[in-house]
XYZ file of C-alpha atoms in Angstrom:
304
model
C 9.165 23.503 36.273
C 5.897 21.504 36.390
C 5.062 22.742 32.566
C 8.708 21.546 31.427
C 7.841 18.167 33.101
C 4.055 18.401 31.272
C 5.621 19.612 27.854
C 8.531 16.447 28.305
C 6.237 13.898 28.820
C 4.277 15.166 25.741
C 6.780 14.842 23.498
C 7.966 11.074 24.634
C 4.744 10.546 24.201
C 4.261 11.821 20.838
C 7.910 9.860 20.118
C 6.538 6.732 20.785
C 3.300 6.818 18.709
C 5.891 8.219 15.556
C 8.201 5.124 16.258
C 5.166 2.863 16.334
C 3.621 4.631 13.734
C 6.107 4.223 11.501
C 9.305 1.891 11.001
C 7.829 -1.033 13.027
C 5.634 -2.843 10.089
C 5.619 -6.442 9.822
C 5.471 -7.293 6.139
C 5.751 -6.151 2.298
C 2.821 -6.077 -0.060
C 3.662 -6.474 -3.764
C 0.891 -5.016 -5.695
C -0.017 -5.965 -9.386
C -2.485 -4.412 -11.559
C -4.079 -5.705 -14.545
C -4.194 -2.746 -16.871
C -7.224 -4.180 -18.697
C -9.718 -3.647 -15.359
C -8.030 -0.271 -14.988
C -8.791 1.035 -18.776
C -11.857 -1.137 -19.802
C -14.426 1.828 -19.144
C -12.230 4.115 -21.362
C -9.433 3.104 -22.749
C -8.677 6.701 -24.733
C -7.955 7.745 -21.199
C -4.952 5.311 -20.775
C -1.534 5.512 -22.748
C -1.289 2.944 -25.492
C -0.510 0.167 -26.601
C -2.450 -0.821 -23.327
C -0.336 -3.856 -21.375
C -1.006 -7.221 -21.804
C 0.811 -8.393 -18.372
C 0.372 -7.222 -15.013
C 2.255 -3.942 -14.141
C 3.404 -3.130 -10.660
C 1.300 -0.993 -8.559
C 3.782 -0.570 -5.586
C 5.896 -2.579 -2.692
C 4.379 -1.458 0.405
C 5.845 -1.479 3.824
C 2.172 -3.103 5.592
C 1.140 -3.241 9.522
C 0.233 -6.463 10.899
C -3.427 -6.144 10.679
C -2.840 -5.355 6.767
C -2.671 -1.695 7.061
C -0.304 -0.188 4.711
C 2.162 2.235 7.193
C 0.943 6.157 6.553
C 3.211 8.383 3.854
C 6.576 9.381 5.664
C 6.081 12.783 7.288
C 8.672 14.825 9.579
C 5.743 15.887 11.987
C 2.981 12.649 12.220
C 4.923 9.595 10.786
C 9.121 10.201 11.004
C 9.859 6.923 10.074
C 12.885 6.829 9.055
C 16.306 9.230 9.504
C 16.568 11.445 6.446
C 14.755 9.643 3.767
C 15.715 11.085 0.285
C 13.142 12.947 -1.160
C 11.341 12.012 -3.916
C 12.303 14.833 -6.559
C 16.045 13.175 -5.823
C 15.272 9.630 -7.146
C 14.742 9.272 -10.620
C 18.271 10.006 -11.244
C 19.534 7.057 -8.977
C 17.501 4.785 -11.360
C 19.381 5.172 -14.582
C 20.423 1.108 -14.716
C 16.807 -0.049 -14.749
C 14.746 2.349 -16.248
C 13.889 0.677 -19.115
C 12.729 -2.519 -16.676
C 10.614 0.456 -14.993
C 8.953 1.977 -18.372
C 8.136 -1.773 -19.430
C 6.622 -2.996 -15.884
C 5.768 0.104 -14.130
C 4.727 2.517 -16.458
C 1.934 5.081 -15.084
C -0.977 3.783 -17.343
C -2.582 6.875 -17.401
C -2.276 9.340 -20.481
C -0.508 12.679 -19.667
C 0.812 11.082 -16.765
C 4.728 10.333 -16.632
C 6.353 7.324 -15.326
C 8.669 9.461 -13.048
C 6.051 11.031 -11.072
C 4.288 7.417 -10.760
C 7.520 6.468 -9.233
C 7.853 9.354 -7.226
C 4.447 8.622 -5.344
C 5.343 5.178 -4.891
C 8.727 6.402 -3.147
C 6.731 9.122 -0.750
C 4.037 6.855 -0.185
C 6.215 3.913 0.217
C 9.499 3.816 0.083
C 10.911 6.286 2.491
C 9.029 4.475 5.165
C 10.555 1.263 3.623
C 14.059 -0.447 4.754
C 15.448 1.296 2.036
C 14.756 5.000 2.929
C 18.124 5.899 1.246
C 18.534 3.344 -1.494
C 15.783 3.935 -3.978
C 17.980 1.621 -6.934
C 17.584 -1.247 -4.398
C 13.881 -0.676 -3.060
C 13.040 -0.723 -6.710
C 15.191 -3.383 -7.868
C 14.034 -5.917 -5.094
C 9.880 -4.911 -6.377
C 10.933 -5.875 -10.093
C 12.844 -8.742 -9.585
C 9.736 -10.103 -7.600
C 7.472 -8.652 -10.102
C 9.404 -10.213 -13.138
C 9.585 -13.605 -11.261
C 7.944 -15.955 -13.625
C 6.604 -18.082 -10.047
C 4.353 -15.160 -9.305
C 2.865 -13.979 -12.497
C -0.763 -13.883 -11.373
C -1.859 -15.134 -15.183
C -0.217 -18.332 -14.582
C -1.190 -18.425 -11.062
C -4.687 -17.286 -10.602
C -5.579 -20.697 -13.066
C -7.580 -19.359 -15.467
C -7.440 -17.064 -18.856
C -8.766 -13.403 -18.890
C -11.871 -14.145 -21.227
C -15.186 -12.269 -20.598
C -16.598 -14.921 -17.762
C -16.865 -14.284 -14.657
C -15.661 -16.342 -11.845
C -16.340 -16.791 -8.174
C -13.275 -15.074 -6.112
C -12.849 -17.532 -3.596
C -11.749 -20.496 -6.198
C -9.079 -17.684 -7.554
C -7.847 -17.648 -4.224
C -7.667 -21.151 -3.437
C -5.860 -21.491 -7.299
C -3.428 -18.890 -6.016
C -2.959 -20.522 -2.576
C -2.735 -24.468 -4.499
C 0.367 -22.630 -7.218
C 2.263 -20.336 -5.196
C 1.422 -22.052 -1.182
C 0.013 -18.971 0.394
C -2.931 -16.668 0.687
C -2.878 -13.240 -1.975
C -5.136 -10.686 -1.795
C -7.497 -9.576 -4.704
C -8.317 -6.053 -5.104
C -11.701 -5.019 -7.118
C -13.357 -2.343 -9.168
C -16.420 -2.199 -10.416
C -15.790 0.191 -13.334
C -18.645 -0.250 -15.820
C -21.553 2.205 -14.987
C -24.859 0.235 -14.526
C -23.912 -2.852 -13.707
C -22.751 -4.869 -10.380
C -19.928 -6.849 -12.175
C -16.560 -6.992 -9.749
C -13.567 -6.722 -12.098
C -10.615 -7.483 -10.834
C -8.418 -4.248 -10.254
C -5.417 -5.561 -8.754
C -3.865 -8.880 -7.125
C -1.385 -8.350 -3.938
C 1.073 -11.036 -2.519
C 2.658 -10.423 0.961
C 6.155 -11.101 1.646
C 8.127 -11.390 5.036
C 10.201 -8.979 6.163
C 13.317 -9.227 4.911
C 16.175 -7.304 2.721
C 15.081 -7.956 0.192
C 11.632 -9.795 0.650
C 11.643 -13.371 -1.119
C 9.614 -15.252 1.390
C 5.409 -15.493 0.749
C 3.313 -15.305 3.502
C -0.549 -15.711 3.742
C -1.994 -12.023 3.536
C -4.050 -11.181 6.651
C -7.070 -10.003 4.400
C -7.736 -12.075 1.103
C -9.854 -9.157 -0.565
C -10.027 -5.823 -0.300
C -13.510 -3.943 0.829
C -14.828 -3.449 -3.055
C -14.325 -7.275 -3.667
C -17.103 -7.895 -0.545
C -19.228 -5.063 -1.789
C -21.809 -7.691 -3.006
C -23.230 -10.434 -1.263
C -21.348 -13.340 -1.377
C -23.378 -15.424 -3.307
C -22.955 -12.787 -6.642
C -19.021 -12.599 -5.465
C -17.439 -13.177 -8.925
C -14.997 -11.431 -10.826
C -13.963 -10.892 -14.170
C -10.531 -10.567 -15.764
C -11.202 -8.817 -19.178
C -9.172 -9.677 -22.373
C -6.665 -7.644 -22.962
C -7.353 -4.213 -24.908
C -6.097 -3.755 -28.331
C -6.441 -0.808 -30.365
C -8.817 -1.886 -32.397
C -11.057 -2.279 -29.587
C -11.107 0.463 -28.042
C -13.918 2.447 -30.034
C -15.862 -0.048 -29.204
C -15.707 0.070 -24.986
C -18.206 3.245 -24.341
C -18.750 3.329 -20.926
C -17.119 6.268 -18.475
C -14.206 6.326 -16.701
C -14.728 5.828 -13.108
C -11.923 8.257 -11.881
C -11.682 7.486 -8.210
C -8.048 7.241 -7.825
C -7.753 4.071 -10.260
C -3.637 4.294 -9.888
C -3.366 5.375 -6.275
C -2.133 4.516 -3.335
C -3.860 2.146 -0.712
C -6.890 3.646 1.443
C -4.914 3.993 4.800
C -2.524 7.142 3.827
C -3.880 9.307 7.089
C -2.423 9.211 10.670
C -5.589 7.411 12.167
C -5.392 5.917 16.354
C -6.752 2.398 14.823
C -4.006 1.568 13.065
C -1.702 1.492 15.928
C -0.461 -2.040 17.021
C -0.795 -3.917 20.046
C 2.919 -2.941 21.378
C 2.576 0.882 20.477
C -1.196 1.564 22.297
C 0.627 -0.108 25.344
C 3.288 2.849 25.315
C 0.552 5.300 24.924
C -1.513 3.924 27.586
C 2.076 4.547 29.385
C 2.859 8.232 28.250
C -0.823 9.156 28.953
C -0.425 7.661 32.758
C 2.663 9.668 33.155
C 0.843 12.679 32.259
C -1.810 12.235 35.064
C 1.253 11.667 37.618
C 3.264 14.500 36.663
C -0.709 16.504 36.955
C -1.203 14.734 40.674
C 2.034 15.919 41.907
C 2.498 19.391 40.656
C -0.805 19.757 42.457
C 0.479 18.811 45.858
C 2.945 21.088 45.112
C 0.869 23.525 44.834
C -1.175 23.302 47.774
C 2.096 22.476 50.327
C 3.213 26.266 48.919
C -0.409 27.594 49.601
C -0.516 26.034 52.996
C 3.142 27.299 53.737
C-alpha cells in the first residue's frame, strides 16, 4: 500500500513539472534571419540565388524569462494532447507553399524546405496553440513575417553596407520604429577576426491566437552578441550576396548549427517558472509525508 501511495505521488509530481514544462509559456518569438550573415563565410554552401530579405527562422512558443519551451516529447515535455507529427504536415500546407519556398526556404544546399519546416513544427509548433493546425501556426508566422511594419531593413535604420555599427543604437532604432524592445542574435562567422555579424533579429509577441501584439523581449541580445566587451559591441549587416561574389568570400563555414533551433531544446530544472517550482516544492513535501507515515506504520506493527 505504502509503495502505491510513494509511486502516486511520483507521478503527480512528475505531472506537474510536464504541465509547467510545457503548455504554460508566456509569449511568441518571431525569428528572422538575414541570409547574408548566415552564407558570408561560404556562400557555395548555401542554395542560390542567396535572399536579399530576411527569411523566417521560426515562431517560438518562449517562457517568461526568454527561454524557448523544450521540443514536445510524450515522456519529459507532453505539452499538448496529440500533436500531429511532423512527417503529417507538409501536406496540410498545400495553399501557402509557395509563400513558404519564398520566405522560409532552408538556406542550406542539399537541404529541403520540408524538413526545415518539419523541425520548426517538432521544435515548435506542437508545443504551440496550434498543436493540430499546422496551416494556421504557419499562416499566423508569415503574415507577421510579410508585414511590411516589421521588416527589420526598414526598421533596424540603417542599410546592410560593410560598416559596422554599435548594437545598442540598432536597438533603440528598432524600439523608436516599431515601440518595443527586439532581440538581436549574432555570429561571428569569419575565421580570425572578432567582428559580430548579425545572425538573426527576434520580435516577441503576446500571447494570443494569432499573435499581433509586440512586446519588449526580456533579453535584447542573445549570448554571442555580448561575447565581446561592450565597448567593441558592433555589428555588421553584410550586403547582400550575389553570384558574382561569391568566388570572392574565402573564408570557412562555421558549421555550428547556423539554421537551428534556439539553445534551450533539453529538459533542464532552471527553466522552470516561478508557479511550477512551487508545485514541485509541493509534490516533493508530499513525498516526505507519505515516507513519515508509512514509517509509523511500520513500527505500530513491530510493536504489536
Amino acid at each position: 500500500m505504502v509503495k502505491q501511495l510513494l509511486a502516486f505521488a511520483a507521478a503527480v509530481l512528475a505531472s506537474f513539472v510536464v504541465l509547467a514544462r510545457g503548455s504554460d509559456f508566456e509569449f511568441y518569438k518571431l525569428s528572422l534571419i538575414w541570409p547574408s550573415s548566415v552564407c558570408i563565410s561560404a556562400p557555395q554552401n548555401c542554395k542560390s540565388p542567396i535572399p536579399k530579405f530576411f527569411t523566417i527562422h521560426g515562431l517560438w512558443p518562449t517562457l517568461k524569462n526568454g527561454t524557448a519551451v523544450p521540443p514536445y516529447d510524450q515522456v519529459t515535455n507532453k505539452c499538448n494532447v496529440n500533436p500531429l507529427k511532423p512527417n503529417e504536415i507538409v501536406d496540410k500546407l498545400t495553399s501557402i507553399r509557395g509563400r513558404l519556398e519564398t520566405k522560409w526556404p532552408n538556406l542550406i544546399k542539399d537541404k529541403s524546405d520540408e524538413l526545415y519546416w518539419e523541425t520548426e513544427w517538432s521544435h515548435h509548433g506542437m508545443c504551440s496553440d496550434y498543436p493540430q493546425d499546422p496551416l494556421t501556426y504557419f499562416t499566423s508566422t508569415l503574415n507577421l513575417a510579410e508585414d511590411s511594419k516589421y521588416d527589420p531593413l526598414k526598421v533596424l535604420g540603417v542599410p546592410p553596407s560593410n560598416t559596422p555599427h554599435d548594437i545598442d543604437t540598432l536597438l533603440e532604432n528598432v524600439k523608436k520604429n516599431v515601440g518595443y524592445y527586439p532581440q538581436i542574435s549574432c555570429s561571428m562567422p569569419i575565421k580570425g577576426t572578432k567582428q559580430l555579424y548579425l545572425k538573426e533579429i527576434r520580435f516577441c509577441f503576446k500571447r494570443a491566437m494569432p499573435p499581433s501584439a509586440l512586446q519588449d523581449c526580456p533579453d535584447d541580445m542573445d549570448d554571442m552578441c555580448r561575447s565581446v566587451p561592450p565597448a567593441q559591441r558592433t555589428v555588421m549587416l553584410p550586403l547582400p550576396i550575389t553570384t558574382t561574389s561569391t568566388t570572392n568570400v574565402t573564408p570557412t563555414l562555421d558549421h555550428r548549427n547556423i539554421m537551428s533551433p534556439p539553445a534551450s531544446t533539453t529538459t533542464s530544472w532552471p527553466n522552470l517558472t516561478c508557479g511550477s517550482l512551487v508545485y514541485v516544492q509541493w509534490g516533493i513535501i508530499g513525498l516526505l509525508v507519505l515516507y513519515v507515515l508509512a514509517r509509523r506504520n511500520h513500527v505500530h506493527e513491530h510493536v504489536e
